[in-house]
Coordinates of C-alpha atoms in Angstrom, one line a residue:
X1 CA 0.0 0.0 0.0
X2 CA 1.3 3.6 -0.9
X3 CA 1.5 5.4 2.6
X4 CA 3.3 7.3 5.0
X5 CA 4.6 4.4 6.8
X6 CA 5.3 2.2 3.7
X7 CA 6.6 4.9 1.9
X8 CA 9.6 6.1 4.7
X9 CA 13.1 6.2 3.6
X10 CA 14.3 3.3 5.8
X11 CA 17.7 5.0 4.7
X12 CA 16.7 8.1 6.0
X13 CA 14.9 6.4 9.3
X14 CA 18.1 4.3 10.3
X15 CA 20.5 7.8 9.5
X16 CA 18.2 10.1 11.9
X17 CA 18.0 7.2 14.8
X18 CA 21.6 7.0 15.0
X19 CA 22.3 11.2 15.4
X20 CA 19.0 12.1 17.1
X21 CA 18.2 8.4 19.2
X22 CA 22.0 6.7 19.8
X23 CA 20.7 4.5 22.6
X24 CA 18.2 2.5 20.4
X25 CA 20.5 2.6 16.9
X26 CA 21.4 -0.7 17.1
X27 CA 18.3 -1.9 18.0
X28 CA 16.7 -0.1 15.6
X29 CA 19.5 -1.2 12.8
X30 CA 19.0 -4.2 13.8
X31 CA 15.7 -4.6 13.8
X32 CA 15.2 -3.2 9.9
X33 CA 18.3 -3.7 8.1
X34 CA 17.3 -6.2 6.2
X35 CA 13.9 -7.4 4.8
X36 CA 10.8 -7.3 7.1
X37 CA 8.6 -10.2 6.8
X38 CA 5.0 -9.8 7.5
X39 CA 3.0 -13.0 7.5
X40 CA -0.5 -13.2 6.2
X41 CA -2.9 -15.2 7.7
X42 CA -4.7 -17.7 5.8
X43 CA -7.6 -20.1 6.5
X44 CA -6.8 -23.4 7.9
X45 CA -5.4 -25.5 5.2
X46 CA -3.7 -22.6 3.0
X47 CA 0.0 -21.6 3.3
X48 CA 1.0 -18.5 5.2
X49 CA 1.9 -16.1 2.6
X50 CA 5.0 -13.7 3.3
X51 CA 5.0 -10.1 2.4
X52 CA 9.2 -9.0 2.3
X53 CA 9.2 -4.8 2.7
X54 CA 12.4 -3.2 2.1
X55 CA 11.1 0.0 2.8
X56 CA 8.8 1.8 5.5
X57 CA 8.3 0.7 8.7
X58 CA 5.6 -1.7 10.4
X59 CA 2.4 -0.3 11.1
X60 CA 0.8 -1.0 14.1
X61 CA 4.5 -1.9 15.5
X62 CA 4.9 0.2 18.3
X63 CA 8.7 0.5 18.1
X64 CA 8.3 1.0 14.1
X65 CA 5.7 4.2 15.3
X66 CA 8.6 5.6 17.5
X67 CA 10.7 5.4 14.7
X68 CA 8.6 6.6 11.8
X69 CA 8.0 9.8 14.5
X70 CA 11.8 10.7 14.9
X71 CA 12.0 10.2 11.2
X72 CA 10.1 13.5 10.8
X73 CA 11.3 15.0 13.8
X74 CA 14.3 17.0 11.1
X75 CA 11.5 17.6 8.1
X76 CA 9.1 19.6 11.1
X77 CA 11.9 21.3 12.5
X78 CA 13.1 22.8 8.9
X79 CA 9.6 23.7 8.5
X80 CA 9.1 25.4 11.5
X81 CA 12.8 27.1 10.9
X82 CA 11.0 28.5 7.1
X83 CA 8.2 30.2 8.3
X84 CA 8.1 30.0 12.5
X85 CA 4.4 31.7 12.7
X86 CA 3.1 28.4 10.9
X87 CA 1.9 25.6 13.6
X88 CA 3.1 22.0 12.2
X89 CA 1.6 19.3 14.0
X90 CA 2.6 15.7 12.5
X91 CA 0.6 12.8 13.7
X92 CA 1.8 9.8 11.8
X93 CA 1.5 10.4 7.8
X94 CA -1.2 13.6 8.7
X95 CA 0.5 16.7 8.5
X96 CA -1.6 19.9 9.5
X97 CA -0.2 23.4 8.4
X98 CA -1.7 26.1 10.4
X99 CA -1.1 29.7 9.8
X100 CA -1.5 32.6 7.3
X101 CA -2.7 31.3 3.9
X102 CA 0.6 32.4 2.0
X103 CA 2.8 31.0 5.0
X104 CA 1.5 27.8 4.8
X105 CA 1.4 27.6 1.2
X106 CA 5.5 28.2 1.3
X107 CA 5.7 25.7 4.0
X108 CA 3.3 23.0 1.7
X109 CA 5.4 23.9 -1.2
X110 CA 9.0 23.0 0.9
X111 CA 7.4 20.1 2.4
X112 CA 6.8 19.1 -1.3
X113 CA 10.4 19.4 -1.6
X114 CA 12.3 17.9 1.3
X115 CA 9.4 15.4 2.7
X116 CA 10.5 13.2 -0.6
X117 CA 13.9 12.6 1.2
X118 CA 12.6 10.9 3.8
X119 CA 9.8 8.9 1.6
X120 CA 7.1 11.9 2.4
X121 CA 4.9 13.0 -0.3
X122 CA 2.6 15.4 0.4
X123 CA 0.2 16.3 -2.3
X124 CA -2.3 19.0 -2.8
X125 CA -4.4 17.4 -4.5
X126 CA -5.5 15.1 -1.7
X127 CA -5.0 17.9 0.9
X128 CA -8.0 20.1 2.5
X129 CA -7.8 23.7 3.0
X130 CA -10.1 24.8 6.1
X131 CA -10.9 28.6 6.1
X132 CA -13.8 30.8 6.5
X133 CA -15.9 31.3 3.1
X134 CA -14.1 35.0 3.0
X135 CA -10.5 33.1 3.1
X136 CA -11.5 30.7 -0.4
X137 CA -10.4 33.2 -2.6
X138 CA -6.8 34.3 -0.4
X139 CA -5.8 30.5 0.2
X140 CA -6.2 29.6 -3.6
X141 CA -3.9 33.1 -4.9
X142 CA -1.8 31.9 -2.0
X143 CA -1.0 28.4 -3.4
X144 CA -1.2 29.3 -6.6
X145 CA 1.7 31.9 -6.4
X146 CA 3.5 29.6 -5.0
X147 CA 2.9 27.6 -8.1
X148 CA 0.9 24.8 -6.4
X149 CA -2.4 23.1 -7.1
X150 CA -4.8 24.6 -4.6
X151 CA -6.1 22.3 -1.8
X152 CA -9.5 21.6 -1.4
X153 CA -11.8 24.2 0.7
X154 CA -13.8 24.0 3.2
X155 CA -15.6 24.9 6.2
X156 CA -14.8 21.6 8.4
X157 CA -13.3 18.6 8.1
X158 CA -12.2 15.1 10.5
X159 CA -8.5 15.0 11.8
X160 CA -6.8 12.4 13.4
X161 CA -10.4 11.5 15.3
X162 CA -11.7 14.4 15.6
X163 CA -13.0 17.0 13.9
X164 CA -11.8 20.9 13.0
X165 CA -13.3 23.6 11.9
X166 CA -16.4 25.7 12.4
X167 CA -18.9 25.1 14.5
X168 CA -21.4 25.0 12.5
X169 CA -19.8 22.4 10.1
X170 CA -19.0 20.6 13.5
X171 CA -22.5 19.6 14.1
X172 CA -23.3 18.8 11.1
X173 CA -20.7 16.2 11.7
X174 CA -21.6 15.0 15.1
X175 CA -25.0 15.0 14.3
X176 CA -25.1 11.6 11.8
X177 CA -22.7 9.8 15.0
X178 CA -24.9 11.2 17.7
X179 CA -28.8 9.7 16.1

């Protein structure tokens, strides 16, 4: 599957463990230096099959969650270094941008740059822009300048489990969950 966690730049993940994380290098070398198996369950009967990854970490590994996290831990810190009045949160493969439309767009556009380097790949396609109807026409000229497809807009949308934006678009999304 094409994701954040498949995606990482095992590279890139073992490099960062061993300057920001010494302690757990060699556990974390060798714990992916080579192929990772994953076996598939089958029903009774079947063989197991065997998935080998070369890249990416394991999901739902808690040590390959640790060390998908420090992986980034360089890629939000340059971003924060570009444009310091933008908030970026990481949680996994979701990245949220918060700030002024042209900042962000500046900080999406080097993210589009550097986050390949570590087997990130944001895109705007699949990205949501959430802004007061007034904003719509400020966040598009914003990405836009910055030669970038503009995100999609809107008023609200779910995050990581819950749920930002207005409030009105909020209980719209509650609502569904709450009959």
């Amino acid at each position: 599957a094409a994701n954040g966690f498949n995606n990482l730049s095992r590279f890139a993940m073992l490099w960062t463990i061993r300057h920001r994380w010494p302690r757990a290098a060699l556990f974390a070398f060798n714990s992916y230096r080579h192929e990772v198996r994953c076996y598939v369950r089958t029903p009774p009967g079947m063989e197991t099959q065997v998935l080998l990854s070369k890249e990416g970490v394991i999901q739902g590994c808690v040590w390959g969650m640790l060390l998908y996290g420090i992986t980034l831990v360089p890629l939000g810190e340059r971003l924060k270094e570009a444009e310091p009045d933008v908030l970026p949160p990481f949680y996994a493969d979701d990245l949220a941008l918060m700030g002024k439309a042209s900042q962000v767009a500046k900080d999406f556009k080097l993210m589009q740059k550097c986050g390949p380097s570590v087997g990130y790949f944001p895109e705007s396609e699949k990205s949501w822009a959430i802004c007061p109807k007034k904003d719509e026409e400020a966040v598009k000229a914003a990405f836009v300048a910055e030669g970038l497809t503009p995100p999609g807009l809107t008023r609200g949308k779910r995050y990581v489990g819950g749920f930002v934006g207005s409030d009105r678009m909020l209980d719209r999304w509650v609502q569904p969950m709450v009959e």
